[in-house]
mmCIF file of C-alpha atoms in Angstrom:
data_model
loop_
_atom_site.group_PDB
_atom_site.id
_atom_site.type_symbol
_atom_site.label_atom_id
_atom_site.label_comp_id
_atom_site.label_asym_id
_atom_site.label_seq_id
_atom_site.Cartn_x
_atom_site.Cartn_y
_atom_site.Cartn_z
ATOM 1 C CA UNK J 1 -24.469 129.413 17.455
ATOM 2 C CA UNK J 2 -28.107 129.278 18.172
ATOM 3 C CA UNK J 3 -30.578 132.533 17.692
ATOM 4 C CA UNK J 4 -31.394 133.424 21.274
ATOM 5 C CA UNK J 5 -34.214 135.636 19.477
ATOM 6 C CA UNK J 6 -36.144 132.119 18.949
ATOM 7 C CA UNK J 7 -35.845 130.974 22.657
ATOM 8 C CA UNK J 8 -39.071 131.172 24.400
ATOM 9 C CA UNK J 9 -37.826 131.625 28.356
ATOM 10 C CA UNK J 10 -41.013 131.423 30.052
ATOM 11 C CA UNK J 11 -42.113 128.094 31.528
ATOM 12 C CA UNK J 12 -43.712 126.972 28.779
ATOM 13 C CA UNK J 13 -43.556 123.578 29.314
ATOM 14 C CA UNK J 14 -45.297 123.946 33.140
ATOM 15 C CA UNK J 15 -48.331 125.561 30.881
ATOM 16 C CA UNK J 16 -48.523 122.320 28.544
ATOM 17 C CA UNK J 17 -48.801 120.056 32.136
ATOM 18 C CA UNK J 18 -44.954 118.682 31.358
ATOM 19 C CA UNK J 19 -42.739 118.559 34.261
ATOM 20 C CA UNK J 20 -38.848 119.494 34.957
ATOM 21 C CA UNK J 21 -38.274 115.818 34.733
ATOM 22 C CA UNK J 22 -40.374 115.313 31.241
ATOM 23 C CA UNK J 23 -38.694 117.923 29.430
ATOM 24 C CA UNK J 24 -35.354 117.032 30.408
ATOM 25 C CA UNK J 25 -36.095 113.500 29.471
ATOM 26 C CA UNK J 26 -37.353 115.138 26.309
ATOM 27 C CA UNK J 27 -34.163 116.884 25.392
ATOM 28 C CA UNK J 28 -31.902 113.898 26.185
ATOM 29 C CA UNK J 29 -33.849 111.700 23.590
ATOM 30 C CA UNK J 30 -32.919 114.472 20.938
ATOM 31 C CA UNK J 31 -30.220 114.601 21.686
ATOM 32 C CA UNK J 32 -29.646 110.928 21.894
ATOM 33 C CA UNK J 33 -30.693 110.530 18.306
ATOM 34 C CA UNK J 34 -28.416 113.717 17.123
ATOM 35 C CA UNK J 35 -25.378 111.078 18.685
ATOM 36 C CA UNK J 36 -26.883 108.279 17.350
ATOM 37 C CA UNK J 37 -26.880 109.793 13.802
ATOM 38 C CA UNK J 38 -23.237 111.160 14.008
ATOM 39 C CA UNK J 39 -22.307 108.216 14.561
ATOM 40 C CA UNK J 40 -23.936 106.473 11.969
ATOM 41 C CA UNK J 41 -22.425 109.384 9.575
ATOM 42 C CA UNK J 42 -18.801 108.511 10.758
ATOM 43 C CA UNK J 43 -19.493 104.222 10.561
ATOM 44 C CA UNK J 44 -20.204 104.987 6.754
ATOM 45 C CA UNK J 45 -17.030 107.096 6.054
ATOM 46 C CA UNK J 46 -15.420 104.165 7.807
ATOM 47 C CA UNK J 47 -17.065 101.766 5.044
ATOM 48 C CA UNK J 48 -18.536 99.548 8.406
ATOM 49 C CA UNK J 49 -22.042 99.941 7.568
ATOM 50 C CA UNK J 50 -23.319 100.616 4.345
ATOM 51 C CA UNK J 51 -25.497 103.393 3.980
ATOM 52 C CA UNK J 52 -27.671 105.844 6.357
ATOM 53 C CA UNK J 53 -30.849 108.674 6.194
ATOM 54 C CA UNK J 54 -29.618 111.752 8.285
ATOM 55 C CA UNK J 55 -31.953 112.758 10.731
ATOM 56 C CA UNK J 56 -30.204 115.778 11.671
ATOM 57 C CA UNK J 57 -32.289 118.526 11.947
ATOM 58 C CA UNK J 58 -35.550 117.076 12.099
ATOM 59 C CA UNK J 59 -35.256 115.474 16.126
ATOM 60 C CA UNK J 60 -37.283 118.147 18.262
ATOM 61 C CA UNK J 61 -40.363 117.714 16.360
ATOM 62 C CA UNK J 62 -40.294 114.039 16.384
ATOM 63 C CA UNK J 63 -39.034 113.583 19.777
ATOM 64 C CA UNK J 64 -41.788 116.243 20.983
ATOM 65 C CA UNK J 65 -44.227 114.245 18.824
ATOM 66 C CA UNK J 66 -43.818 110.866 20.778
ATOM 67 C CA UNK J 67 -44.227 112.408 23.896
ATOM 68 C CA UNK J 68 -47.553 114.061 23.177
ATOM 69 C CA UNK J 69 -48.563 110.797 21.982
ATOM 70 C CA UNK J 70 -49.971 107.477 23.911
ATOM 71 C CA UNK J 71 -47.032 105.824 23.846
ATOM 72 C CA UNK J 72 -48.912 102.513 25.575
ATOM 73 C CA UNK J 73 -51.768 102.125 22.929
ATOM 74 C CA UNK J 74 -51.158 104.348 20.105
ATOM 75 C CA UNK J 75 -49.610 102.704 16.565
ATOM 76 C CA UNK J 76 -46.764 104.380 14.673
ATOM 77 C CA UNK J 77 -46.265 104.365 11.132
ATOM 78 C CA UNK J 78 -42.738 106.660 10.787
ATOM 79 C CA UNK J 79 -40.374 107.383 7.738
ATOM 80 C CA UNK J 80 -37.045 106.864 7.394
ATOM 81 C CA UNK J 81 -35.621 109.948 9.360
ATOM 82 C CA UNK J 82 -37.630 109.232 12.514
ATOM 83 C CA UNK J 83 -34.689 108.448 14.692
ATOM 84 C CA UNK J 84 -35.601 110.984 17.572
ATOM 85 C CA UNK J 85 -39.477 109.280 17.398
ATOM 86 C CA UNK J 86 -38.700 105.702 17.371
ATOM 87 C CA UNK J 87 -36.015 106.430 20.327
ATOM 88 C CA UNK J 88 -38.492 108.293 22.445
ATOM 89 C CA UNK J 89 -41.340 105.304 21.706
ATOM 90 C CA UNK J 90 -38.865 102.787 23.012
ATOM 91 C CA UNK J 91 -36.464 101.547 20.191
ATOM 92 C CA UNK J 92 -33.061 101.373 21.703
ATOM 93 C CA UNK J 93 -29.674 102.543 20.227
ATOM 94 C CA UNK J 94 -28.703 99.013 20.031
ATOM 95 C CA UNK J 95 -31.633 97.600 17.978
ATOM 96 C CA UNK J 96 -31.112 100.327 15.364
ATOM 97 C CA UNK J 97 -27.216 100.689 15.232
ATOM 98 C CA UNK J 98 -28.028 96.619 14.627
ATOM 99 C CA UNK J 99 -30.509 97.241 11.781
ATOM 100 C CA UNK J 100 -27.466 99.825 10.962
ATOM 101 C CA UNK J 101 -25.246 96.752 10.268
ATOM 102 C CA UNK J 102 -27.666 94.758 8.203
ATOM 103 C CA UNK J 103 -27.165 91.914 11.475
ATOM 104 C CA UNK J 104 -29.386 89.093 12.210
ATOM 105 C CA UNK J 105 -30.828 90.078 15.232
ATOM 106 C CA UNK J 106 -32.163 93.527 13.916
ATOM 107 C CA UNK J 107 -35.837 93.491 15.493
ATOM 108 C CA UNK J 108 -36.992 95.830 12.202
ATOM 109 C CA UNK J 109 -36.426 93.204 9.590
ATOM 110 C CA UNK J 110 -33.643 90.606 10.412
ATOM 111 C CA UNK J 111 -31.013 92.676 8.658
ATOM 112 C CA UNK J 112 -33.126 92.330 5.223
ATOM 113 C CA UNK J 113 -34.175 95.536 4.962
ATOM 114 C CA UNK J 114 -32.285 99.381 4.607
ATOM 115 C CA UNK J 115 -31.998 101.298 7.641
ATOM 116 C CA UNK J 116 -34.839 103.448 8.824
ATOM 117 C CA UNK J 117 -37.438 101.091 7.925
ATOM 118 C CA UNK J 118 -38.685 100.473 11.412
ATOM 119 C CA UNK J 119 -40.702 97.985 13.079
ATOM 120 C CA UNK J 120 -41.345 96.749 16.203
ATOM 121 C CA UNK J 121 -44.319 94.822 16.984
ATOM 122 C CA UNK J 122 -43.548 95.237 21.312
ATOM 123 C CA UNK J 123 -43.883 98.938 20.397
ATOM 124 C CA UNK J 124 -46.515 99.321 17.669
ATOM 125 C CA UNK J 125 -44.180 100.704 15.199
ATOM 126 C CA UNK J 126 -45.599 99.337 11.501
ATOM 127 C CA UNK J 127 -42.728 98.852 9.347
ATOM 128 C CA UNK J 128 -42.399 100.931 5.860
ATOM 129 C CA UNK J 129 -41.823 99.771 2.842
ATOM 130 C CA UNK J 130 -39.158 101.013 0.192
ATOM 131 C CA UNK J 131 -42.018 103.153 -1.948
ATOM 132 C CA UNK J 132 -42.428 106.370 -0.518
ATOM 133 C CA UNK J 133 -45.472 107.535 1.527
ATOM 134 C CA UNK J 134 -47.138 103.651 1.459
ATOM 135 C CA UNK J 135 -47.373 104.522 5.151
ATOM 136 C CA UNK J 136 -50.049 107.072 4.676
ATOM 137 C CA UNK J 137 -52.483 104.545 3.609
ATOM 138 C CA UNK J 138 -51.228 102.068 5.605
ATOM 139 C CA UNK J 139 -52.121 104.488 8.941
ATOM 140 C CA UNK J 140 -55.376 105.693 7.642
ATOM 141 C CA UNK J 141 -56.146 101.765 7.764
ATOM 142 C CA UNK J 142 -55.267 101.142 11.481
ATOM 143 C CA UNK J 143 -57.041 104.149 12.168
ATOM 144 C CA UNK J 144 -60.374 102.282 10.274
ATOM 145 C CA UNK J 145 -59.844 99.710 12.444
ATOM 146 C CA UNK J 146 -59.515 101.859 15.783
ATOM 147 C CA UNK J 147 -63.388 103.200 14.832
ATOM 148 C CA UNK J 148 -64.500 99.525 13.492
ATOM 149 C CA UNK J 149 -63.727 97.705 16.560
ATOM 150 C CA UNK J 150 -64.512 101.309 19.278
ATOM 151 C CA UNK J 151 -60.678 100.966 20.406
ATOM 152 C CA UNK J 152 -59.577 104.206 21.821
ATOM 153 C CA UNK J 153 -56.049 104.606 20.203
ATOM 154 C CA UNK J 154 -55.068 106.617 17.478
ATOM 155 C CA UNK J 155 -52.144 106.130 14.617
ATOM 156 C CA UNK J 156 -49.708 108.525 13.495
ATOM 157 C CA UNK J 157 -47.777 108.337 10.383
ATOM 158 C CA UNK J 158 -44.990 110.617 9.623
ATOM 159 C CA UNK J 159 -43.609 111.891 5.566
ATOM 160 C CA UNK J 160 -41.364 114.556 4.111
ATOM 161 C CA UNK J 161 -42.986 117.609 2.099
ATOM 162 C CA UNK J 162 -41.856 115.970 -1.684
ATOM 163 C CA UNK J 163 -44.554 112.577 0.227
ATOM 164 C CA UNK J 164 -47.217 115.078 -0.106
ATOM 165 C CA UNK J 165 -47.330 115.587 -3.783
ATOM 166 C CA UNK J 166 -47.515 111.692 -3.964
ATOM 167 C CA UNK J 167 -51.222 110.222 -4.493
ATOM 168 C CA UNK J 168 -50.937 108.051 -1.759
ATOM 169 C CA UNK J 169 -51.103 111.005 0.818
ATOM 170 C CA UNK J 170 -54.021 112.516 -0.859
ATOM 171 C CA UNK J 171 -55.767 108.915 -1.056
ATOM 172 C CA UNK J 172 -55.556 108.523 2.741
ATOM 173 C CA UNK J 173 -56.307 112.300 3.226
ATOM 174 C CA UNK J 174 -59.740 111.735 1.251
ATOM 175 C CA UNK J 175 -60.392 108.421 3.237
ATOM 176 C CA UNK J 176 -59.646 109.908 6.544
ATOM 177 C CA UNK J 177 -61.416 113.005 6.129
ATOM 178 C CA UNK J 178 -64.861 110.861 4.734
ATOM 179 C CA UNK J 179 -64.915 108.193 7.625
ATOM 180 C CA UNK J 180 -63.490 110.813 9.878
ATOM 181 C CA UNK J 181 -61.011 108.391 11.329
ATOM 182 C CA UNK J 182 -58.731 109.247 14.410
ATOM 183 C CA UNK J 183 -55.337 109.652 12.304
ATOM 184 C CA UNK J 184 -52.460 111.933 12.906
ATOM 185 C CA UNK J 185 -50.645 112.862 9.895
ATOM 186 C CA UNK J 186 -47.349 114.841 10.584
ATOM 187 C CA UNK J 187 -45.155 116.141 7.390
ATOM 188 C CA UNK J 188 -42.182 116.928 8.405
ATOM 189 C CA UNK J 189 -41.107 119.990 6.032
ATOM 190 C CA UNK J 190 -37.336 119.819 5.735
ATOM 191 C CA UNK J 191 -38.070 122.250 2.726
ATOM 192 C CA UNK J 192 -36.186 119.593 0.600
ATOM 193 C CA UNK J 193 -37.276 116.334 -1.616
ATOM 194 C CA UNK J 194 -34.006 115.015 -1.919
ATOM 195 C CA UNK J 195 -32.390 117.638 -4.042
ATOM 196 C CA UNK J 196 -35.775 119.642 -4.647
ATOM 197 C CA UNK J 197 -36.056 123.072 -2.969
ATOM 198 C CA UNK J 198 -39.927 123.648 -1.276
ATOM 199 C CA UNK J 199 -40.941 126.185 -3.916
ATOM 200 C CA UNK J 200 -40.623 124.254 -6.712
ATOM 201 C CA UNK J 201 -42.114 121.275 -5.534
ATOM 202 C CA UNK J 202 -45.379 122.766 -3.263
ATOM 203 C CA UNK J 203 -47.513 125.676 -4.704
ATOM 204 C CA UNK J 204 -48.798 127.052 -1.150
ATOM 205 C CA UNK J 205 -48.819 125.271 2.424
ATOM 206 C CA UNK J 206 -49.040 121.671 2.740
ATOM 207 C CA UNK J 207 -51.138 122.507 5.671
ATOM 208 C CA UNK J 208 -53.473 124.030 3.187
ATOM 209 C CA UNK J 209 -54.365 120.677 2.025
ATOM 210 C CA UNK J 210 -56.521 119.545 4.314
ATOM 211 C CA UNK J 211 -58.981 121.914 3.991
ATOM 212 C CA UNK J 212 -60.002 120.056 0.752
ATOM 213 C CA UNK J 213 -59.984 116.921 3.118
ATOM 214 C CA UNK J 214 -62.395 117.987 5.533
ATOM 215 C CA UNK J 215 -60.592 118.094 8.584
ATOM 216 C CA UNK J 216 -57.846 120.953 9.820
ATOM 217 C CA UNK J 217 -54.267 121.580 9.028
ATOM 218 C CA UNK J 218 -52.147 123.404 11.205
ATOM 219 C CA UNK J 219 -48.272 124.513 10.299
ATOM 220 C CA UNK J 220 -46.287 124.417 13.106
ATOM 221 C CA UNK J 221 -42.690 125.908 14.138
ATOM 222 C CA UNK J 222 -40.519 122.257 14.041
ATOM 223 C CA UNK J 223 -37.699 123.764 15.653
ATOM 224 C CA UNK J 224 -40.192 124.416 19.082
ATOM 225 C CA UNK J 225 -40.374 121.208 20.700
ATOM 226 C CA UNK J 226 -43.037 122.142 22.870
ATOM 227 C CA UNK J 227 -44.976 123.872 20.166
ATOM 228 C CA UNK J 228 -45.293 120.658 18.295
ATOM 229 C CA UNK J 229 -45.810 118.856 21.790
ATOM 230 C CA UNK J 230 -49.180 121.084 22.500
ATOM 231 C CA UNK J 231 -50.182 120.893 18.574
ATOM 232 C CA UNK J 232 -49.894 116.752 18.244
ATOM 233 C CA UNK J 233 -51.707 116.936 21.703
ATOM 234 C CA UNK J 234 -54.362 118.645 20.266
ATOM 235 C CA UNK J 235 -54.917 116.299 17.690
ATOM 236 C CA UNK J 236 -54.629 113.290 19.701
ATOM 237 C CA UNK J 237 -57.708 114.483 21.839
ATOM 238 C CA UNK J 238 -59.837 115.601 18.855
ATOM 239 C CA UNK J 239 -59.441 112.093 17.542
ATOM 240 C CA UNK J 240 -59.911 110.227 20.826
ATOM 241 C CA UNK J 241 -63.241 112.522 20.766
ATOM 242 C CA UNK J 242 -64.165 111.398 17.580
ATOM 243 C CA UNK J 243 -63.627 114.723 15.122
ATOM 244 C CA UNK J 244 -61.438 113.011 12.469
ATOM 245 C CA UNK J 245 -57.700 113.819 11.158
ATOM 246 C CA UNK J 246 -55.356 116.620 11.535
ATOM 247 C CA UNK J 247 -52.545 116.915 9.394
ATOM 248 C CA UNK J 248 -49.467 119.018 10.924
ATOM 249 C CA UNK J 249 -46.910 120.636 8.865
ATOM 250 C CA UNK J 250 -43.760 120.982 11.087
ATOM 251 C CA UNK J 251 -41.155 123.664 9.447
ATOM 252 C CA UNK J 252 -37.797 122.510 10.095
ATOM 253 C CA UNK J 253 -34.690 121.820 7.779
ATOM 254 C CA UNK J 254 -32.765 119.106 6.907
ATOM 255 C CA UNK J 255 -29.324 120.017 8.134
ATOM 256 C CA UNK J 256 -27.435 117.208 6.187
ATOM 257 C CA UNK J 257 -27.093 115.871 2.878
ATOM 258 C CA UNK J 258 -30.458 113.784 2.065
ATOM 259 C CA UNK J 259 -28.012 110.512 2.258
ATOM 260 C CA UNK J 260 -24.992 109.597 2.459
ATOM 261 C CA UNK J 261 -25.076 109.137 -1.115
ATOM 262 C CA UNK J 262 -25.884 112.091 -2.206
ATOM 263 C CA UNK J 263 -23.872 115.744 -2.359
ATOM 264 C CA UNK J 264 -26.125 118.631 -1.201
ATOM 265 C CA UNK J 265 -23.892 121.423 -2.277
ATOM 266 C CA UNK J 266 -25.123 120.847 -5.861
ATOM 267 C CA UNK J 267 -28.267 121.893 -4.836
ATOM 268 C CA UNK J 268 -27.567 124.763 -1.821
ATOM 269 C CA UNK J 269 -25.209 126.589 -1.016
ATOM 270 C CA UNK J 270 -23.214 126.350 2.665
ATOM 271 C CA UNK J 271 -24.615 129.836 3.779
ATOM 272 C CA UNK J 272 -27.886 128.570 3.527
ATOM 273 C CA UNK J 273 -26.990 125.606 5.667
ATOM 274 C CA UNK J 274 -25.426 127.106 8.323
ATOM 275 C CA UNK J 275 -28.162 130.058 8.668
ATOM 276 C CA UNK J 276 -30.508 127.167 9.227
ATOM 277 C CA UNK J 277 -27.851 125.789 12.131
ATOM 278 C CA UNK J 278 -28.964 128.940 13.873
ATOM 279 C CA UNK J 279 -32.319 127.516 14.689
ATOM 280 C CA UNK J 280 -31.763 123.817 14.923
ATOM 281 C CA UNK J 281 -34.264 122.173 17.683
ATOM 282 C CA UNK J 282 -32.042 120.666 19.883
ATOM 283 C CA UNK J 283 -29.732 123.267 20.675
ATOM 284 C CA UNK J 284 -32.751 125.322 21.060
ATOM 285 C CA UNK J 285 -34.152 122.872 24.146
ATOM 286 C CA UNK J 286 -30.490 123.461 25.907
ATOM 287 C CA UNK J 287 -30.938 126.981 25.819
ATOM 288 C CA UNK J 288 -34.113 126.523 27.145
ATOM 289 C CA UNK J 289 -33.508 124.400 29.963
ATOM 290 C CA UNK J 290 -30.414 126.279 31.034
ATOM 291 C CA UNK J 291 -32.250 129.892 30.520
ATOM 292 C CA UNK J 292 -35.048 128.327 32.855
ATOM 293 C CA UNK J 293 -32.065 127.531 35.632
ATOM 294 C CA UNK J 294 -33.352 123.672 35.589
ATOM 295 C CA UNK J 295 -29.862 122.408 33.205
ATOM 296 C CA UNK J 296 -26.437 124.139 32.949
ATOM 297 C CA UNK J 297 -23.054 122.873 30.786
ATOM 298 C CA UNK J 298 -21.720 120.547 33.695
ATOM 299 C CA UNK J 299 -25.096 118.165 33.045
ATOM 300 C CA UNK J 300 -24.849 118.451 29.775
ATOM 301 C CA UNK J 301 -21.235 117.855 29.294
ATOM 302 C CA UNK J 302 -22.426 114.813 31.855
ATOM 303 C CA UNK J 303 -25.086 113.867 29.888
ATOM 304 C CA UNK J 304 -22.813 113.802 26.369
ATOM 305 C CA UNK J 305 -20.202 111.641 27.852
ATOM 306 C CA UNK J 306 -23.015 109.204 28.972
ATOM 307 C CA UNK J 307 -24.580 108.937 25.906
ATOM 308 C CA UNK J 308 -21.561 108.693 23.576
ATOM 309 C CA UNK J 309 -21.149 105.392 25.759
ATOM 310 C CA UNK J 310 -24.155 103.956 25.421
ATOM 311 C CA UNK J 311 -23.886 104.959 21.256
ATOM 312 C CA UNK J 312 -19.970 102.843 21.579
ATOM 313 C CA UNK J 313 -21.758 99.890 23.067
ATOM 314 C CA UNK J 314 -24.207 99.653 20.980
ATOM 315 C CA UNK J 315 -22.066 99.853 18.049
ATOM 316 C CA UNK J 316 -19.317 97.393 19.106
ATOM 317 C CA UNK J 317 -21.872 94.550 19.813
ATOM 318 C CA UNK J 318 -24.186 95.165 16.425
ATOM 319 C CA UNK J 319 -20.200 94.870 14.671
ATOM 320 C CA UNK J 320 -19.850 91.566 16.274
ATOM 321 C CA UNK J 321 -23.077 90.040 15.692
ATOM 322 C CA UNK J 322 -23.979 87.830 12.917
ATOM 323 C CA UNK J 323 -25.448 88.246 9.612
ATOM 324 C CA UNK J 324 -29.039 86.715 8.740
ATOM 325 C CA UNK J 325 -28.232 83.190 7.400
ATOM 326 C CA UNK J 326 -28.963 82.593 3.314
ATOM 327 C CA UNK J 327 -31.968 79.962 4.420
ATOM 328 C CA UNK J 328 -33.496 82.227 7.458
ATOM 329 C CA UNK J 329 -34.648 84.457 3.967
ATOM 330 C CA UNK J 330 -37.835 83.264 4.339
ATOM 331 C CA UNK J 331 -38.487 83.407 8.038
ATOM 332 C CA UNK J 332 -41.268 85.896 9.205
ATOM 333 C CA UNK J 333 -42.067 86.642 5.715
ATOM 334 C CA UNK J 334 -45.894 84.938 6.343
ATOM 335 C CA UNK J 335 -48.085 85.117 9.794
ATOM 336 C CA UNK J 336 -48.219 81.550 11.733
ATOM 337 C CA UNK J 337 -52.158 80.103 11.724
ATOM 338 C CA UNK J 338 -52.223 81.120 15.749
ATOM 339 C CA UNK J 339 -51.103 84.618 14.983
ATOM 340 C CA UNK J 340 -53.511 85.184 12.067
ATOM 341 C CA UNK J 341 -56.340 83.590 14.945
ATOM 342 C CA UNK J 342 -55.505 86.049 17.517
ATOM 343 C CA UNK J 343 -56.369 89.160 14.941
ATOM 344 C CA UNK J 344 -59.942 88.232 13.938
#
């Protein structure tokens, strides 16, 4: 049952220039991705796919995120949770359940790579690699070439809280902060590195952190879409204007086990879980919507049914499609002379 105590009912969305329309669309891509990964959940009890991330928990901030972004010119550097964001950019259920089942046709890496390493060159998603928080770096350099070559996009990379204890982050923060580079650089706080609780892993905010950067950090309530929607705004437009990096903390919690290899209840306790089920994001949109008289149970019963198809589709054709062959190994591994011609 969700806290009504944490639904905002006044049009907030109206105030941040979002239609009806844009926050319904909003609150279909979460909960898209919350299908998506119960699905995923249930295909590895089955043994059909191998292994997944959980995303559960963490969708209204990154859904909310890709919306407040340029979704046209922008590059994305996301972590291996960011099923809500890599949904709402344009990644469809069926590329993903396909990455999902290791298949040959996976657009992120040809089946060669784990789940939630994304990449789509159509979309301007830069794939991760295995090491954690590589992408910080990785987005701090796109964002050097956005103010080398005066292109007006930004890039916005995406970590967990136990990512900013790792030197990587504090390599790009220094960077970004000298060069003052437009770079977005959202943590989301799931108060959990794998099975390490916040306080004994961060001593004071994450947000904090930028101050020694040079450029603001701002903690933000994950749970409120439309929070995070007018704080990642924000930060787009100071970097289009040239004022450097933000870093957003986004408070959430990870509602499921870090993977399906791993048993949380060694490490919390079920109370603890299900207090934090009280103020999960997407449940908290619904009761938004339908406080606001613009949703009610019939379109979202509606909207379930259609989705859950979509998810089934998806699924049955990524089972049927073949795996990458033993000599395609090699394929896309280097850039073709023409491609590297067209980046100088």
């Amino acid at each position: 049952m969700i806290d009504e105590e944490n639904i905002n009912v006044n049009n907030q969305h109206e105030q941040l220039g979002l239609s009806d329309g844009q926050v319904i669309d909003m609150y279909r891509y979460m909960l898209l991705a919350r299908k998506f990964d119960e699905r995923n959940l249930l295909l590895q009890r089955a043994g059909k796919i191998t292994f997944h991330v959980s995303g559960i928990g963490q969708e209204a901030a990154q859904v909310a995120a890709a919306f407040a972004l340029d979704r046209e010119k922008d590059y994305f550097l996301p972590y291996y949770r960011d099923y809500g964001f890599v949904l709402a950019v344009g990644m469809t259920p069926r590329e993903l359940m396909l990455s999902a089942f290791a298949k040959a046709e996976d657009p992120n890496s040809g089946g060669r790579q784990m789940p939630g390493h994304f990449g789509s060159k159509r979309l301007r998603i830069v794939t991760g690699s295995s090491p954690v928080t590589t992408q910080v770096p990785h987005a701090v350099g796109f964002a050097l070439a956005a103010k080398m070559k005066k292109k007006e996009f930004v890039s916005f990379v995406t970590f967990g809280d136990g990512s900013s204890n790792q030197g990587d982050f504090h390599e790009g923060c220094n960077f970004a902060g000298v060069h003052k580079l437009p770079v977005i650089l959202m943590c989301e706080n799931n108060q959990y590195a794998i099975s390490v609780p916040l306080h004994k892993q961060v001593s004071g905010k994450i947000s904090d952190r930028a101050l020694g950067y040079g450029f603001p950090g701002i903690r933000v309530d994950g749970n409120d879409a439309l929070e995070v929607y007018r704080v990642v705004k924000e930060a787009r437009e100071r970097a289009i204007r040239g004022e450097g990096p933000t870093l957003i903390e986004a408070m959430m919690y990870r509602l499921e086990p870090h993977a399906t290899s791993d048993n949380d209840m060694v490490y919390r306790t079920q109370e603890e879980v299900d207090e934090n089920w009280k103020k999960d994001g997407v449940a908290r949109m619904k009761s938004y919507l339908i406080n606001l008289g613009i949703w009610d149970e019939a379109k979202d019963a509606d909207l379930v049914a259609q989705l859950n198809m979509e998810i089934k589709e998806a699924t049955e054709y990524a089972d049927l499609a073949p795996f990458p062959k033993p000599e395609d190994t090699l394929l896309h591994v280097y850039a073709s002379a023409e491609e590297e011609k067209s980046w100088q």
